[in-house]
PDB file of C-alpha atoms in Angstrom:
ATOM      1  CA  UNK N 296       0.158   0.353   0.069  1.00 79.00           C
ATOM      2  CA  UNK N 297       2.879   2.535   1.059  1.00 88.00           C
ATOM      3  CA  UNK N 298       4.893   1.720  -2.449  1.00 90.00           C
ATOM      4  CA  UNK N 299       1.647   2.546  -4.419  1.00 93.00           C
ATOM      5  CA  UNK N 300       0.834   5.726  -2.611  1.00 94.00           C
ATOM      6  CA  UNK N 301       4.673   6.528  -3.174  1.00 93.00           C
ATOM      7  CA  UNK N 302       4.335   5.232  -6.993  1.00 95.00           C
ATOM      8  CA  UNK N 303       1.272   8.215  -6.591  1.00 95.00           C
ATOM      9  CA  UNK N 304       2.904  10.774  -5.459  1.00 94.00           C
ATOM     10  CA  UNK N 305       5.877  10.737  -7.257  1.00 96.00           C
ATOM     11  CA  UNK N 306       3.667  10.167 -11.034  1.00 96.00           C
ATOM     12  CA  UNK N 307       1.271  14.037  -9.351  1.00 96.00           C
ATOM     13  CA  UNK N 308       4.838  15.345  -9.181  1.00 96.00           C
ATOM     14  CA  UNK N 309       6.517  14.018 -12.608  1.00 96.00           C
ATOM     15  CA  UNK N 310       3.143  15.199 -13.575  1.00 97.00           C
ATOM     16  CA  UNK N 311       2.663  18.397 -12.666  1.00 97.00           C
ATOM     17  CA  UNK N 312       6.360  18.784 -13.016  1.00 94.00           C
ATOM     18  CA  UNK N 313       5.697  18.332 -16.455  1.00 95.00           C
ATOM     19  CA  UNK N 314       3.036  20.495 -17.076  1.00 96.00           C
ATOM     20  CA  UNK N 315       4.213  23.546 -15.879  1.00 95.00           C
ATOM     21  CA  UNK N 316       7.813  23.085 -17.701  1.00 94.00           C
ATOM     22  CA  UNK N 317       5.100  22.305 -20.599  1.00 95.00           C
ATOM     23  CA  UNK N 318       3.369  25.264 -19.852  1.00 96.00           C
ATOM     24  CA  UNK N 319       6.660  27.215 -20.082  1.00 96.00           C
ATOM     25  CA  UNK N 320       7.760  25.935 -22.983  1.00 95.00           C
ATOM     26  CA  UNK N 321       5.402  27.584 -24.627  1.00 95.00           C
ATOM     27  CA  UNK N 322       5.713  31.016 -22.485  1.00 96.00           C
ATOM     28  CA  UNK N 323       8.551  31.361 -23.274  1.00 96.00           C
ATOM     29  CA  UNK N 324       7.697  30.330 -27.262  1.00 96.00           C
ATOM     30  CA  UNK N 325       5.384  33.052 -27.645  1.00 97.00           C
ATOM     31  CA  UNK N 326       7.722  35.877 -26.018  1.00 97.00           C
ATOM     32  CA  UNK N 327      10.746  34.806 -28.695  1.00 97.00           C
ATOM     33  CA  UNK N 328       7.355  35.323 -31.227  1.00 97.00           C
ATOM     34  CA  UNK N 329       6.606  38.121 -29.618  1.00 98.00           C
ATOM     35  CA  UNK N 330      10.016  39.721 -30.040  1.00 98.00           C
ATOM     36  CA  UNK N 331      10.390  39.062 -33.635  1.00 98.00           C
ATOM     37  CA  UNK N 332       7.752  41.199 -34.482  1.00 98.00           C
ATOM     38  CA  UNK N 333       8.390  43.666 -32.303  1.00 98.00           C
ATOM     39  CA  UNK N 334      11.602  43.856 -34.014  1.00 98.00           C
ATOM     40  CA  UNK N 335       9.356  43.679 -37.138  1.00 98.00           C
ATOM     41  CA  UNK N 336       7.032  47.061 -36.481  1.00 98.00           C
ATOM     42  CA  UNK N 337      10.628  48.786 -35.676  1.00 98.00           C
ATOM     43  CA  UNK N 338      12.345  47.524 -38.371  1.00 97.00           C
ATOM     44  CA  UNK N 339       8.849  49.290 -40.372  1.00 98.00           C
ATOM     45  CA  UNK N 340       8.886  52.667 -38.165  1.00 98.00           C
ATOM     46  CA  UNK N 341      12.459  53.452 -38.610  1.00 97.00           C
ATOM     47  CA  UNK N 342      11.871  52.564 -42.740  1.00 97.00           C
ATOM     48  CA  UNK N 343       9.069  55.254 -42.367  1.00 97.00           C
ATOM     49  CA  UNK N 344      10.957  57.421 -40.295  1.00 96.00           C
ATOM     50  CA  UNK N 345      14.173  57.622 -43.040  1.00 97.00           C
ATOM     51  CA  UNK N 346      11.559  57.802 -45.369  1.00 96.00           C
ATOM     52  CA  UNK N 347      10.028  60.881 -44.026  1.00 96.00           C
ATOM     53  CA  UNK N 348      13.334  62.543 -43.584  1.00 95.00           C
ATOM     54  CA  UNK N 349      14.714  61.421 -46.560  1.00 95.00           C
ATOM     55  CA  UNK N 350      10.936  63.793 -48.595  1.00 94.00           C
ATOM     56  CA  UNK N 351      11.918  66.742 -46.750  1.00 92.00           C
ATOM     57  CA  UNK N 352      15.254  67.010 -47.563  1.00 92.00           C
ATOM     58  CA  UNK N 353      14.106  66.724 -51.036  1.00 92.00           C
ATOM     59  CA  UNK N 354      11.078  68.832 -50.736  1.00 90.00           C
ATOM     60  CA  UNK N 355      12.853  71.866 -51.084  1.00 88.00           C
ATOM     61  CA  UNK N 356      12.514  73.872 -47.935  1.00 89.00           C
ATOM     62  CA  UNK N 357      15.102  73.380 -46.143  1.00 90.00           C
ATOM     63  CA  UNK N 358      19.187  75.226 -46.472  1.00 91.00           C
ATOM     64  CA  UNK N 359      21.078  72.749 -48.812  1.00 93.00           C
ATOM     65  CA  UNK N 360      22.936  72.646 -46.020  1.00 93.00           C
ATOM     66  CA  UNK N 361      20.518  71.054 -43.363  1.00 92.00           C
ATOM     67  CA  UNK N 362      18.981  69.548 -47.045  1.00 93.00           C
ATOM     68  CA  UNK N 363      21.786  68.016 -47.164  1.00 95.00           C
ATOM     69  CA  UNK N 364      22.681  66.454 -43.734  1.00 95.00           C
ATOM     70  CA  UNK N 365      19.479  64.771 -43.474  1.00 95.00           C
ATOM     71  CA  UNK N 366      19.547  62.853 -47.147  1.00 95.00           C
ATOM     72  CA  UNK N 367      22.925  61.064 -46.481  1.00 96.00           C
ATOM     73  CA  UNK N 368      21.898  60.307 -43.385  1.00 96.00           C
ATOM     74  CA  UNK N 369      18.491  59.119 -44.404  1.00 96.00           C
ATOM     75  CA  UNK N 370      20.020  57.282 -46.872  1.00 96.00           C
ATOM     76  CA  UNK N 371      23.006  55.159 -45.009  1.00 97.00           C
ATOM     77  CA  UNK N 372      20.339  54.330 -42.216  1.00 96.00           C
ATOM     78  CA  UNK N 373      17.849  53.067 -45.332  1.00 96.00           C
ATOM     79  CA  UNK N 374      21.436  51.847 -46.505  1.00 96.00           C
ATOM     80  CA  UNK N 375      22.948  50.053 -43.294  1.00 95.00           C
ATOM     81  CA  UNK N 376      24.570  47.039 -42.360  1.00 95.00           C
ATOM     82  CA  UNK N 377      22.693  44.817 -39.486  1.00 91.00           C
ATOM     83  CA  UNK N 378      26.253  45.781 -38.072  1.00 92.00           C
ATOM     84  CA  UNK N 379      26.041  49.417 -37.782  1.00 95.00           C
ATOM     85  CA  UNK N 380      22.140  49.430 -38.008  1.00 94.00           C
ATOM     86  CA  UNK N 381      22.335  51.029 -34.731  1.00 95.00           C
ATOM     87  CA  UNK N 382      24.724  54.221 -35.131  1.00 96.00           C
ATOM     88  CA  UNK N 383      23.550  55.351 -38.577  1.00 97.00           C
ATOM     89  CA  UNK N 384      19.363  55.171 -37.045  1.00 96.00           C
ATOM     90  CA  UNK N 385      21.405  56.845 -33.543  1.00 96.00           C
ATOM     91  CA  UNK N 386      23.827  59.282 -36.426  1.00 96.00           C
ATOM     92  CA  UNK N 387      19.515  60.609 -38.444  1.00 95.00           C
ATOM     93  CA  UNK N 388      18.422  60.921 -35.134  1.00 93.00           C
ATOM     94  CA  UNK N 389      21.397  63.245 -34.632  1.00 94.00           C
ATOM     95  CA  UNK N 390      20.129  64.942 -37.456  1.00 93.00           C
ATOM     96  CA  UNK N 391      16.851  65.694 -38.075  1.00 91.00           C
ATOM     97  CA  UNK N 392      17.747  66.910 -33.658  1.00 89.00           C
ATOM     98  CA  UNK N 393      19.975  69.666 -35.682  1.00 89.00           C
ATOM     99  CA  UNK N 394      18.797  70.589 -38.570  1.00 86.00           C
ATOM    100  CA  UNK N 395      15.558  71.656 -35.926  1.00 75.00           C
ATOM    101  CA  UNK N 396      13.387  71.221 -38.523  1.00 72.00           C
ATOM    102  CA  UNK N 397      10.018  73.250 -38.061  1.00 73.00           C
ATOM    103  CA  UNK N 398       8.676  73.310 -41.550  1.00 75.00           C
ATOM    104  CA  UNK N 399       4.754  72.647 -41.906  1.00 80.00           C
ATOM    105  CA  UNK N 400       3.464  69.886 -41.709  1.00 77.00           C
ATOM    106  CA  UNK N 401       6.612  68.797 -41.519  1.00 85.00           C
ATOM    107  CA  UNK N 402       7.406  69.000 -37.794  1.00 87.00           C
ATOM    108  CA  UNK N 403       4.359  67.811 -36.587  1.00 91.00           C
ATOM    109  CA  UNK N 404       4.945  64.872 -39.006  1.00 93.00           C
ATOM    110  CA  UNK N 405       8.418  64.550 -38.385  1.00 92.00           C
ATOM    111  CA  UNK N 406       7.724  64.300 -34.796  1.00 92.00           C
ATOM    112  CA  UNK N 407       5.120  61.662 -34.855  1.00 95.00           C
ATOM    113  CA  UNK N 408       7.791  59.846 -36.684  1.00 95.00           C
ATOM    114  CA  UNK N 409      10.207  59.703 -34.125  1.00 94.00           C
ATOM    115  CA  UNK N 410       7.597  59.322 -31.495  1.00 96.00           C
ATOM    116  CA  UNK N 411       5.907  56.577 -33.121  1.00 97.00           C
ATOM    117  CA  UNK N 412      10.461  55.165 -33.533  1.00 97.00           C
ATOM    118  CA  UNK N 413      10.876  55.474 -29.831  1.00 96.00           C
ATOM    119  CA  UNK N 414       7.941  53.518 -28.821  1.00 97.00           C
ATOM    120  CA  UNK N 415       9.024  50.724 -30.897  1.00 98.00           C
ATOM    121  CA  UNK N 416      12.418  50.520 -29.338  1.00 97.00           C
ATOM    122  CA  UNK N 417      10.854  50.815 -25.733  1.00 97.00           C
ATOM    123  CA  UNK N 418       8.502  48.222 -26.846  1.00 98.00           C
ATOM    124  CA  UNK N 419      10.566  46.021 -27.856  1.00 98.00           C
ATOM    125  CA  UNK N 420      12.989  46.551 -25.544  1.00 98.00           C
ATOM    126  CA  UNK N 421      11.204  46.006 -22.408  1.00 98.00           C
ATOM    127  CA  UNK N 422      10.121  42.454 -24.789  1.00 98.00           C
ATOM    128  CA  UNK N 423      12.981  40.603 -24.740  1.00 98.00           C
ATOM    129  CA  UNK N 424      13.338  42.082 -21.648  1.00 98.00           C
ATOM    130  CA  UNK N 425      11.473  39.384 -20.175  1.00 98.00           C
ATOM    131  CA  UNK N 426      12.580  37.124 -22.608  1.00 98.00           C
ATOM    132  CA  UNK N 427      16.201  37.030 -21.139  1.00 98.00           C
ATOM    133  CA  UNK N 428      14.762  37.020 -18.158  1.00 97.00           C
ATOM    134  CA  UNK N 429      12.424  34.270 -19.014  1.00 97.00           C
ATOM    135  CA  UNK N 430      15.555  32.291 -20.160  1.00 96.00           C
ATOM    136  CA  UNK N 431      18.060  33.378 -17.494  1.00 96.00           C
ATOM    137  CA  UNK N 432      15.412  30.806 -14.309  1.00 95.00           C
ATOM    138  CA  UNK N 433      16.971  27.259 -13.741  1.00 95.00           C
ATOM    139  CA  UNK N 434      15.000  25.686 -15.613  1.00 92.00           C
ATOM    140  CA  UNK N 435      15.049  26.981 -18.722  1.00 94.00           C
ATOM    141  CA  UNK N 436      18.398  26.219 -18.922  1.00 94.00           C
ATOM    142  CA  UNK N 437      18.750  22.708 -17.267  1.00 95.00           C
ATOM    143  CA  UNK N 438      15.945  21.969 -19.313  1.00 93.00           C
ATOM    144  CA  UNK N 439      17.065  23.327 -22.493  1.00 94.00           C
ATOM    145  CA  UNK N 440      13.942  24.764 -23.165  1.00 93.00           C
ATOM    146  CA  UNK N 441      14.779  27.590 -25.054  1.00 92.00           C
ATOM    147  CA  UNK N 442      15.156  25.477 -27.968  1.00 90.00           C
ATOM    148  CA  UNK N 443      17.979  27.072 -30.353  1.00 92.00           C
ATOM    149  CA  UNK N 444      16.594  30.204 -30.185  1.00 92.00           C
ATOM    150  CA  UNK N 445      19.400  33.122 -30.166  1.00 94.00           C
ATOM    151  CA  UNK N 446      19.222  35.172 -27.425  1.00 95.00           C
ATOM    152  CA  UNK N 447      17.322  38.394 -28.537  1.00 97.00           C
ATOM    153  CA  UNK N 448      18.876  41.559 -27.903  1.00 96.00           C
ATOM    154  CA  UNK N 449      17.574  45.580 -27.292  1.00 96.00           C
ATOM    155  CA  UNK N 450      17.906  47.657 -29.486  1.00 96.00           C
ATOM    156  CA  UNK N 451      20.022  51.139 -27.804  1.00 94.00           C
ATOM    157  CA  UNK N 452      19.232  54.319 -29.961  1.00 93.00           C
ATOM    158  CA  UNK N 453      20.657  58.079 -29.901  1.00 88.00           C
ATOM    159  CA  UNK N 454      16.044  58.968 -30.488  1.00 75.00           C
ATOM    160  CA  UNK N 455      16.128  62.202 -28.399  1.00 62.00           C
ATOM    161  CA  UNK N 456      14.331  60.562 -25.686  1.00 50.00           C
TER     162      UNK N 456
END
């Protein structure tokens, strides 16, 4: 009778542990998916901002030096390699801030684009931090619940916060 009770208790513990491990692995998978989605949203906002800056620079509203500075920064941001992307996007932010574009209606559109980049970056970084926190738990590491998914990285930009 004692052996049956002990085996039943062990079975219940293993079942609970398996359920928890399965739930954690599913949660981790959903977090990784959210990281991918937030990264795509950030990329979209960065492309929109660069396109808006290039359009502003080519509109003939600004002085030639400001137009050239903005156009060059936007082009470099769009064509940057993944390794240089953060630096080029930060340079674009600095160029926008340096030119002080206050021409209406461009100023409001540009301010909105800059704000959307900030929000997308913050959201992405929050999801990355949550994913990394879960991945650093012992259970996740011991049983390799993350599979072969790469460790997500935060995006650090100078975005005029």
